[in-house]
Coordinates of C-alpha atoms and ligand atoms in Angstrom, one line a residue:
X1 CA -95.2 62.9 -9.3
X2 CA -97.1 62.9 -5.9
X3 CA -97.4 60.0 -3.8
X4 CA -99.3 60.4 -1.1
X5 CA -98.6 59.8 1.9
X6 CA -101.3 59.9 4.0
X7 CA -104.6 57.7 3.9
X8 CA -107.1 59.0 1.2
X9 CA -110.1 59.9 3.1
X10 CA -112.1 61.4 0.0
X11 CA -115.3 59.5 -1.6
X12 CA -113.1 56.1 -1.9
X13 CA -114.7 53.1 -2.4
X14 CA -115.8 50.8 0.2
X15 CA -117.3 47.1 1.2
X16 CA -121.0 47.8 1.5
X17 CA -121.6 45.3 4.5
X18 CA -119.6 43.0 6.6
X19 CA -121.3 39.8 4.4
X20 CA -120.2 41.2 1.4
X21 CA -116.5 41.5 2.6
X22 CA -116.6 38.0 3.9
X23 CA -117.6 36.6 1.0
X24 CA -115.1 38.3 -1.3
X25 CA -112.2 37.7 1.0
X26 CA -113.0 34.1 1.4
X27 CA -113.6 34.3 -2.4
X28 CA -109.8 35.5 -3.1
X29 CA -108.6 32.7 -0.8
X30 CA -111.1 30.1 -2.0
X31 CA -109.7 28.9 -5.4
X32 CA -107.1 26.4 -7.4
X33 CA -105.3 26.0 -4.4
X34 CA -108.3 24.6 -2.7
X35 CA -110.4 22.0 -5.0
X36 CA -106.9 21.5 -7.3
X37 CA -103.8 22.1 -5.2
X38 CA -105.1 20.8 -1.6
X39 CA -105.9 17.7 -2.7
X40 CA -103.1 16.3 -4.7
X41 CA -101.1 18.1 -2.3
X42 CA -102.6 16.2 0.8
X43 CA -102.7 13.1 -1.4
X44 CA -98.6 13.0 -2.1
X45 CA -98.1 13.4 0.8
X46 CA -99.6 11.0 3.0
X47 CA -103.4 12.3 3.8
X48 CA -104.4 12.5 7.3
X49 CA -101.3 13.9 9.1
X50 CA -100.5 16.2 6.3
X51 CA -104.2 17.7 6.7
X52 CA -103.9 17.9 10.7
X53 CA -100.3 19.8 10.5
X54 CA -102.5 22.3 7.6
X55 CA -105.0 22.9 10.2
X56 CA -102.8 23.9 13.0
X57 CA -101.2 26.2 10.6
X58 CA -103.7 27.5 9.3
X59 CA -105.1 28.2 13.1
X60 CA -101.5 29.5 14.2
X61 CA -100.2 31.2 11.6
X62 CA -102.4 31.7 8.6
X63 CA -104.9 33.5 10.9
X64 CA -102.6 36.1 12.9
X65 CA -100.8 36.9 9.4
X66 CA -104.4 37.7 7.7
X67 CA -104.8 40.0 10.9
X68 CA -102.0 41.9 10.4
X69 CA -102.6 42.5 6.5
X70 CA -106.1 43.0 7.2
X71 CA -104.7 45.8 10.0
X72 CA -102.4 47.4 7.9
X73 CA -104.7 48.0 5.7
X74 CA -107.6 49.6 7.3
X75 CA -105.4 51.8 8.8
X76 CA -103.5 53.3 5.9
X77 CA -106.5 53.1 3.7
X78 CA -104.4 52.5 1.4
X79 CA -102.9 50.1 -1.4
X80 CA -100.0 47.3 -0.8
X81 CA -96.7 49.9 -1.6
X82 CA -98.4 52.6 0.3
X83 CA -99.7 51.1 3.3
X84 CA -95.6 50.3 4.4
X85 CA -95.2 54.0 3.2
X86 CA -97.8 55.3 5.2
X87 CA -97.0 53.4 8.5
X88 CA -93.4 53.6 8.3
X89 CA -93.2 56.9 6.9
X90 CA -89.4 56.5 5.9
X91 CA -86.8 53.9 4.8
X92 CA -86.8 51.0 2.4
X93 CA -90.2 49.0 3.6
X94 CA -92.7 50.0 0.4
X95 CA -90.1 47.3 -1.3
X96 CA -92.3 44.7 0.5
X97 CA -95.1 46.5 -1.3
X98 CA -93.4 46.4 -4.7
X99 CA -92.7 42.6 -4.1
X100 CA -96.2 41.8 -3.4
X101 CA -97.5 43.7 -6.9
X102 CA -95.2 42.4 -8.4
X103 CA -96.1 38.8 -7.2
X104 CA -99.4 39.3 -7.8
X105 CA -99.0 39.6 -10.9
X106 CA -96.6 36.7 -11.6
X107 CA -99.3 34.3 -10.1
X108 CA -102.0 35.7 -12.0
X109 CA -100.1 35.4 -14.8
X110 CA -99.9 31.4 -14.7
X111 CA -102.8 31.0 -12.7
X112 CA -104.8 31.8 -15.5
X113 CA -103.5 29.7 -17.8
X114 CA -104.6 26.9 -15.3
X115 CA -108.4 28.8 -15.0
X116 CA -108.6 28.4 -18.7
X117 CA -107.9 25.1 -18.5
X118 CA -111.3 24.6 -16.2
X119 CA -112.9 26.5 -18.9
X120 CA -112.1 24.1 -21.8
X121 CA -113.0 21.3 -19.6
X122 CA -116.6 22.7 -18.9
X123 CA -116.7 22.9 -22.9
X124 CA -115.6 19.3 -23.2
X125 CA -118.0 18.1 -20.1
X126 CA -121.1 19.8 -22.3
X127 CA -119.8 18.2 -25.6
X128 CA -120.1 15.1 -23.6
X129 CA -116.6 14.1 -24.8
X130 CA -116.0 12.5 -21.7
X131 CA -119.5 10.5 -21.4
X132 CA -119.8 6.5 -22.2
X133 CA -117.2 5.4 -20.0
X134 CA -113.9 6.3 -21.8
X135 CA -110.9 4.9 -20.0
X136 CA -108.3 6.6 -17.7
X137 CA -105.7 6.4 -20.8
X138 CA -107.8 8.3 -22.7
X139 CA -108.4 11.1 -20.9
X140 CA -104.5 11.1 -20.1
X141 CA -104.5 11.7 -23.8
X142 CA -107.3 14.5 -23.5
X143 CA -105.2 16.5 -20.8
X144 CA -101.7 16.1 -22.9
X145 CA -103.9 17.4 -26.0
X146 CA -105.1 20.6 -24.0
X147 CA -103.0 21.9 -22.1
X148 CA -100.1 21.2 -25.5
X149 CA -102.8 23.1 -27.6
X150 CA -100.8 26.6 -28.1
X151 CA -104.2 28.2 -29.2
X152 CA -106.5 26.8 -26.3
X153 CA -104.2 27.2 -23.8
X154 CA -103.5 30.9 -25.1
X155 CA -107.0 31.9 -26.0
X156 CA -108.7 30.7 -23.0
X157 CA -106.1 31.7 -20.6
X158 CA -106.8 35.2 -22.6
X159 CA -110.8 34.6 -21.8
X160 CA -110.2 34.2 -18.1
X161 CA -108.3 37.8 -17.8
X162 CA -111.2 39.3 -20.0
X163 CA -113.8 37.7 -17.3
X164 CA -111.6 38.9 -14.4
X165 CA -110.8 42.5 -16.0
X166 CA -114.5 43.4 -16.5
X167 CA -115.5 42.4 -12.9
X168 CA -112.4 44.6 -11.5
X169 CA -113.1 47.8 -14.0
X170 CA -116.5 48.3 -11.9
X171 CA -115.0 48.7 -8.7
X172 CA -114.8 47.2 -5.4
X173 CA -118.3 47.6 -4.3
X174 CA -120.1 47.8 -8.0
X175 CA -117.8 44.9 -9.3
X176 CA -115.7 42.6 -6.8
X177 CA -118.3 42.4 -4.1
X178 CA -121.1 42.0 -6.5
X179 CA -119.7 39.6 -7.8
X180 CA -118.8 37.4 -4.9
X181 CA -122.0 37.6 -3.6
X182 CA -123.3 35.8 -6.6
X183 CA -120.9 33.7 -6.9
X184 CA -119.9 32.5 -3.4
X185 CA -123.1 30.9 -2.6
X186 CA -123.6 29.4 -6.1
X187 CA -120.4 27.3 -5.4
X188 CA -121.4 26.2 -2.1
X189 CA -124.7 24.9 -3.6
X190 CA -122.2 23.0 -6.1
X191 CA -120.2 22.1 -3.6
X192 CA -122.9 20.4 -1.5
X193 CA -124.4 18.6 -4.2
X194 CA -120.8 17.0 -5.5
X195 CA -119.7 15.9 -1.9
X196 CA -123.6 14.3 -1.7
X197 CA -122.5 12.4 -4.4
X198 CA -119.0 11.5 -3.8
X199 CA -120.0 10.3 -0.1
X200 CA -122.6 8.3 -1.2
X201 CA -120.4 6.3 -4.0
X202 CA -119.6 2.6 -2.8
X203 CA -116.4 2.4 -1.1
X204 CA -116.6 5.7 -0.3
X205 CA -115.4 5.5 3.4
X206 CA -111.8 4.3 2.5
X207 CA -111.3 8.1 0.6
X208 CA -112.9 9.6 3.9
X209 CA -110.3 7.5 6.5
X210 CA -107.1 8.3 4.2
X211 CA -108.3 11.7 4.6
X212 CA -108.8 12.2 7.6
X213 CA -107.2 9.5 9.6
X214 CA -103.2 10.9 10.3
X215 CA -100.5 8.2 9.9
X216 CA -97.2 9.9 11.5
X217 CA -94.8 7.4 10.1
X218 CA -95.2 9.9 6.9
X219 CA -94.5 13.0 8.0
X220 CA -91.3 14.7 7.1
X221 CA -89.6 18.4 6.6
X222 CA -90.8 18.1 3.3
X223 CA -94.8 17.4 4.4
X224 CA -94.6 19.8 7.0
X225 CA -92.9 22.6 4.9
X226 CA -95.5 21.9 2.5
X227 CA -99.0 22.2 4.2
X228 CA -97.2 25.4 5.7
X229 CA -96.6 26.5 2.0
X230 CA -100.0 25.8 1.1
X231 CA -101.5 27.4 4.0
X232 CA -100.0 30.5 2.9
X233 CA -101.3 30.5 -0.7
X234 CA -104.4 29.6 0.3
X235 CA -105.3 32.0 2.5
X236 CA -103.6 34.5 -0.4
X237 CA -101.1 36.1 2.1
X238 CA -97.9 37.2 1.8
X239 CA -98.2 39.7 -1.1
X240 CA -100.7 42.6 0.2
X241 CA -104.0 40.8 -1.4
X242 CA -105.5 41.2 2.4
X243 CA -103.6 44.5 2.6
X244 CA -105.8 45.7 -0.5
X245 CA -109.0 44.4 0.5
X246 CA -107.9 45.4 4.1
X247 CA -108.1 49.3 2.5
X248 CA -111.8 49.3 1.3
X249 CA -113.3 48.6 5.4
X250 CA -114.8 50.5 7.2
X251 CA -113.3 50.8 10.9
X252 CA -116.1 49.1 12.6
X253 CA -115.3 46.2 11.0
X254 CA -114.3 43.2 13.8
X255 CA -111.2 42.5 12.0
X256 CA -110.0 39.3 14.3
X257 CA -113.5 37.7 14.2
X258 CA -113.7 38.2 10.2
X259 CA -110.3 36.7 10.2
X260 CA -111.4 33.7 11.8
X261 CA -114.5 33.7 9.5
X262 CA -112.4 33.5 6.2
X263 CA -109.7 31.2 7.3
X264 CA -112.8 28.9 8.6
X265 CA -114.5 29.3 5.2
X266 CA -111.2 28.3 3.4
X267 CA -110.8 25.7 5.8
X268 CA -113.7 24.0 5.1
X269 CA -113.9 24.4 1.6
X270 CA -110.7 22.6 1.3
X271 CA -111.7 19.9 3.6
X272 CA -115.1 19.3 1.5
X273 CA -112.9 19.7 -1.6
X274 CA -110.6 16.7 -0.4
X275 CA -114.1 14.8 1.0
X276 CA -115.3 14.8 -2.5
X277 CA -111.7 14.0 -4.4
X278 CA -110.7 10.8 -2.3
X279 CA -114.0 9.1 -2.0
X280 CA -114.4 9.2 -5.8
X281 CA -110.9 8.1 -6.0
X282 CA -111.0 5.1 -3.7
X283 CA -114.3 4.0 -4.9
X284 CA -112.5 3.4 -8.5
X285 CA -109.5 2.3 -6.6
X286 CA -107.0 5.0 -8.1
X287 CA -104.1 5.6 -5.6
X288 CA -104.6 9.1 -4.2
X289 CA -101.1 10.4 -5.1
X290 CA -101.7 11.3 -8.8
X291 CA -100.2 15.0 -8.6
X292 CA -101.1 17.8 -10.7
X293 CA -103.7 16.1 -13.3
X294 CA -105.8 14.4 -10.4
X295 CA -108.9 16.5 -10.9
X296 CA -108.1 17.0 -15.1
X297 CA -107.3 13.1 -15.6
X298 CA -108.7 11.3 -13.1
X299 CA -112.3 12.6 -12.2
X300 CA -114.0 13.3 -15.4
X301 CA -113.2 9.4 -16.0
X302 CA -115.0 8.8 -12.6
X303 CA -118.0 11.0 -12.9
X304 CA -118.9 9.9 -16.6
X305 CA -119.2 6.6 -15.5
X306 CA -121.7 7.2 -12.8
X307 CA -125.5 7.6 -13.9
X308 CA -126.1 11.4 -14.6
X309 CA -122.3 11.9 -14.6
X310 CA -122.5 14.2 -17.2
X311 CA -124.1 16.5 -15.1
X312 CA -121.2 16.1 -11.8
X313 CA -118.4 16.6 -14.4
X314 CA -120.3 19.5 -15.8
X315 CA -120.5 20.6 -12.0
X316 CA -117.1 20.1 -10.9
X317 CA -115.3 22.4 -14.2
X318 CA -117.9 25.0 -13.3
X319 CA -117.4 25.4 -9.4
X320 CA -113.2 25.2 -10.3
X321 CA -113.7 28.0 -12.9
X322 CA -115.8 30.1 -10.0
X323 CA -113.7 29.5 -7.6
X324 CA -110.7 30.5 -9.5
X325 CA -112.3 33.6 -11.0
X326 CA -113.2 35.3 -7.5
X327 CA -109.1 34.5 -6.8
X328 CA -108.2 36.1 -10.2
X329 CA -109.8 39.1 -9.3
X330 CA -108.1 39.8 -6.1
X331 CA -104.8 39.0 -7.3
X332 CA -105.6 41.7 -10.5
X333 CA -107.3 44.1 -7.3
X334 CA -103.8 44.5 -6.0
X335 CA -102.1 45.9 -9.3
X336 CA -105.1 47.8 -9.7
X337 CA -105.2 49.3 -6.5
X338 CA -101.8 50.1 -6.3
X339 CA -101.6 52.0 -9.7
X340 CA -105.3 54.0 -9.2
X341 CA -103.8 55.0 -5.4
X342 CA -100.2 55.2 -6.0
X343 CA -100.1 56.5 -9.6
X344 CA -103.0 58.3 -9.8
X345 CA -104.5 56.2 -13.4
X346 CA -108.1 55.8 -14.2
X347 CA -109.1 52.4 -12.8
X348 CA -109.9 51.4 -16.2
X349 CA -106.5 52.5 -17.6
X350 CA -105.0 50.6 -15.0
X351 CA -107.8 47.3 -15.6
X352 CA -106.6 47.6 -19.3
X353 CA -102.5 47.6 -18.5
X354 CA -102.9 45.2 -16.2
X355 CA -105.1 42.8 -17.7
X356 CA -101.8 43.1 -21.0
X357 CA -99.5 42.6 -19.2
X358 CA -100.8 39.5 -17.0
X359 CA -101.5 37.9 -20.7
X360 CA -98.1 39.0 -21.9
X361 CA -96.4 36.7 -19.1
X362 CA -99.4 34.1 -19.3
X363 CA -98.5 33.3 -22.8
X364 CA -94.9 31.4 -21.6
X365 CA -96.5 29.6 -18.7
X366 CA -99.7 28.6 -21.4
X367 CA -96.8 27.3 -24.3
X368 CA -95.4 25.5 -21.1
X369 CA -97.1 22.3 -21.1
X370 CA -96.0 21.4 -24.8
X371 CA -96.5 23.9 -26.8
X372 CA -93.2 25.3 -27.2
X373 CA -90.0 23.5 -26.7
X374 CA -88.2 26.2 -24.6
X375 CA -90.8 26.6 -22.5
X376 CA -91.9 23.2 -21.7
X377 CA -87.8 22.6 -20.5
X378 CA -86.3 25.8 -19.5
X379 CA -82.7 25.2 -20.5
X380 CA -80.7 24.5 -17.2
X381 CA -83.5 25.0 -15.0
X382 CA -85.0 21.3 -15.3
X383 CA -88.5 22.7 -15.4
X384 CA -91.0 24.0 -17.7
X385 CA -92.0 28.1 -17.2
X386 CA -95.2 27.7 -15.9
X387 CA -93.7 25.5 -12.7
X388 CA -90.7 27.9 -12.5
X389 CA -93.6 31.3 -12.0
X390 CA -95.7 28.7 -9.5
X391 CA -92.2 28.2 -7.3
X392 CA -90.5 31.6 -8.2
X393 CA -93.7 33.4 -7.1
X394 CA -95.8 30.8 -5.3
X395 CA -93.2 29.6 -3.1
X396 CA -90.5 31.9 -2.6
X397 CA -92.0 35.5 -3.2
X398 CA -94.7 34.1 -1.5
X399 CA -92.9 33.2 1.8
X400 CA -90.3 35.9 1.6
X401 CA -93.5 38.5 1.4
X402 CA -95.3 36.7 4.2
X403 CA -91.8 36.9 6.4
X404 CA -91.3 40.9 5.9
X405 CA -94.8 41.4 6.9
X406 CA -94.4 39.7 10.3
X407 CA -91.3 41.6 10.5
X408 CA -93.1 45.0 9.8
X409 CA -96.3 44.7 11.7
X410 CA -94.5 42.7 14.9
X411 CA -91.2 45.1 14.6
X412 CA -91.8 48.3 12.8
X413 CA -95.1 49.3 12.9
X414 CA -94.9 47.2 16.2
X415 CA -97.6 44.7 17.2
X416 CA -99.0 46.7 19.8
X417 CA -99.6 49.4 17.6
X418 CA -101.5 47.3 15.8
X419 CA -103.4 46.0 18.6
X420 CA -104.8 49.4 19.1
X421 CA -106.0 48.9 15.4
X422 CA -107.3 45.6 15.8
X423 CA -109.5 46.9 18.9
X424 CA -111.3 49.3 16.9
X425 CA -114.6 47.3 15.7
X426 CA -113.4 44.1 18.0
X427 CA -113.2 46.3 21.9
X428 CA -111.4 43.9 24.5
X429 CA -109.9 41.3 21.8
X430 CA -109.3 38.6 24.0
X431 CA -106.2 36.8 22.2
X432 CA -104.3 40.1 22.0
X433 CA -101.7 39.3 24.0
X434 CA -101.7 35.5 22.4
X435 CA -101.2 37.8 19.1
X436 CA -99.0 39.9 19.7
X437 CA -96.4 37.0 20.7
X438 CA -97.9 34.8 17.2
X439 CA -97.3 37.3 15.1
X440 CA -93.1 39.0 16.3
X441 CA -91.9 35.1 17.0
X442 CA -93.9 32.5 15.8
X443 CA -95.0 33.7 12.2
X444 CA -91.8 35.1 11.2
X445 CA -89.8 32.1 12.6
X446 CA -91.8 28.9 11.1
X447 CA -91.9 31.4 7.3
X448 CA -88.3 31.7 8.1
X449 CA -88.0 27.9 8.2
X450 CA -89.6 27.5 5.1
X451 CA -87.3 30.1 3.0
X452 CA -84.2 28.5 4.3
X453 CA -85.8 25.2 3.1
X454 CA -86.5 25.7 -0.3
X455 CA -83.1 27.4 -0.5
X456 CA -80.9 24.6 1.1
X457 CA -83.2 21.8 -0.7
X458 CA -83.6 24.1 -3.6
X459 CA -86.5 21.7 -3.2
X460 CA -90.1 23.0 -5.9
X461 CA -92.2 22.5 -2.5
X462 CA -95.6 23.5 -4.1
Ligands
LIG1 N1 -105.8 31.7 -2.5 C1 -106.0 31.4 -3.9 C2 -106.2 29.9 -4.0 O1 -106.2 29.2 -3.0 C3 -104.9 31.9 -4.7 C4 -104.7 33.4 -4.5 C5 -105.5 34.4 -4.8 C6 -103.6 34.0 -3.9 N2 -105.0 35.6 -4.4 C7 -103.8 35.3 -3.8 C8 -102.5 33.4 -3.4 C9 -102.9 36.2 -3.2 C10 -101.6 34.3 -2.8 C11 -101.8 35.6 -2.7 O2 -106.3 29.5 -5.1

């Protein structure tokens, strides 16, 4: 077999305009992690100070790493395995590549069990199951019943990869951006109407100052690992997504300024997110530290008891299902790409084997809440399979992936090599020098930190 090993210049596909690109990158970052994880995430652990040490990561380290992916891969033109190929030309580096596909696939694999769940809930929000005020123990009873249902969980989860495989099979241009720029804007319009109504609920300012007011007598390794954790996932770096979506630009593209542009999008979204979850919470004076069923258990209890509620719950399923479907397709994008670059298949070969594959591993992680003894207590593992893929890929693929890149862009490729990159479509890049240092020292150091503390802790941080 061939593998190329220089960038593919004939007829590939590319982003048709700058919007376009912004909208599908933000729309690969913008997902679960943002309106699901972020919150419950920022509510364990504290609020306020947990959200200010996210920003500043996000700002130090979230945005130089999405440079450098972005970098590498404009200027390989090529897929996560063969942009390390192409820029090192030699040695053992395209195993970051193979870690990333392979990652990608593991998170798309349990992610899409928890897309499906959104999906059942937007069925259950139209049935009106969850209007005339049913109580908090109820819906408890809802969420066990779901996500324990081996044929919801499987069949929906199923749905989701159908939904994200046909999008994918028309391309980047035709399919992915397309898509997002449908998409994007319709869940901003959601968005704005839900945090309307969330701010203007009674009691709504106490949500707003846990939020946003820091208390540093809670902050700890473990909060600060985590909002480093979660600024990593939800930017989606660390596995070659931005490397792939990196390979479809054009060089004129202002990749520092974009950068800023999608982390900024993200940013927000995950702030509005939290600005709509806590007021609603502290209105009904729920305590913000709920974990994983927050937005399955807790809201649809809130929003059917408020006058047109139906509507809000209906509103809040469907802006989680879109957000997770323009992440599902950029984690699928980076199999794809790899196997229609690297392997030469038909993109609709590849669409088809990937898309099996991701439901082969989804079925565990769906059986995992319930549905099948083994997998809802992994024998000596203290966990059920779909929270062993989340920290297995999530947390340390994840971080491990995000380390090696540093260590290739800053070291091997060299950052000032990839300065020159940076400058083409962004001439005098001001921060250069600022980057430069970020992305040798300060990226791989603080990832560094986080590996060696989910190792010593063997601590799930998710
Ligand atoms: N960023 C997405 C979210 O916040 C998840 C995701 C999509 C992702 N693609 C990724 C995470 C690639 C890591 C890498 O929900």
């Amino acid at each position: 077999m061939t593998v190329p090993t220089h960038p593919p210049d004939s007829n590939r596909d590319e982003w048709q305009s700058k919007t376009g690109f912004i909208l599908a990158a933000a729309g690969s970052a913008i997902g679960l992690g943002n309106i699901w994880r972020f919150p419950y995430t920022a509510g364990e652990n504290g609020g306020g100070a947990f959200v200010l040490i996210y920003i500043g990561f996000v700002v130090l380290i979230g945005v130089p790493v999405l440079m450098a992916e972005l970098a590498l891969g404009r200027t390989s033109k090529s897929n996560a395995v063969g942009a390390f190929r192409i820029v090192s030309q030699a040695g053992a580096w395209p195993w970051v590549g193979y870690l990333g596909v392979a990652t990608g696939l593991g998170i798309l694999s349990f992610y899409s069990v928890v897309a499906g769940w959104t999906v059942t809930y937007l069925w259950h929000t139209l049935m009106g199951t969850f209007a005339g005020n049913i109580e908090a123990v109820s819906s408890t009873a809802l969420f066990a019943n779901i996500t324990a249902s081996p044929v919801v969980s499987v069949l929906t989860a199923a749905l989701f990869l159908v939904l994200t495989a046909s999008i994918v099979r028309q391309g980047i241009s035709g399919g992915i951006e397309k898509a997002s720029r449908y998409l994007m804007p319709f869940l901003l319009v959601i968005l704005v109407v839900l945090l309307i109504r969330s701010v203007t609920l009674p009691g709504a300012g106490a949500g707003l100052t846990y939020l946003f007011s820091p208390d540093f007598s809670k902050l700890n390794g473990a909060v600060i690992i985590s909002a480093l954790g979660q600024a990593l996932f939800s930017l989606s770096i660390g596995m070659g997504a931005m490397i792939t979506y990196g390979a479809y630009l054009k060089t004129d593209t202002n990749i520092p300024r974009a950068s800023a542009q999608i982390a900024g999008f993200d940013l927000v979204i995950a702030l509005v997110a939290g600005m709509i979850v806590f007021p609603a919470l502290f209105a009904a004076d729920i305590p913000p530290d709920a974990g994983t069923g927050l937005i399955f258990v807790v809201l649809p209890t809130l929003f059917h008891a408020m006058p047109a509620g139906q509507i809000f719950g209906f509103l809040l399923y469907l802006l989680l299902a879109i957000a997770a479907l323009t992440s599902t397709i950029s984690l699928m994008e980076v199999v794809v790409t790899y196997l229609t670059d690297d392997r030469q298949w038909s993109r609709n070969r590849a669409v088809a084997i990937v898309g099996t594959i991701a439901f082969a591993f989804s079925v565990p992680s769906a059986l995992a809440q319930g549905g099948n003894p083994f997998f809802t207590e992994l024998p000596g593992l203290a966990m059920d399979f779909m929270t062993f893929q989340s920290v297995l890929w999530g947390n340390y693929a994840l971080s491990l992936g995000g380390l090696l890149l540093c260590l290739f862009v800053g070291w091997k490729w060299t950052a000032k090599a990839a300065v020159n990159t940076l400058l083409l479509g962004a001439s005098g890049f001001p921060g250069q020098l600022l980057w430069r240092f970020l992305i040798r020292y300060v990226c791989p150091s603080a990832i560094l930190a986080i590996l060696i503390y989910l190792i010593a802790s063997g601590q799930t941080v998710q």
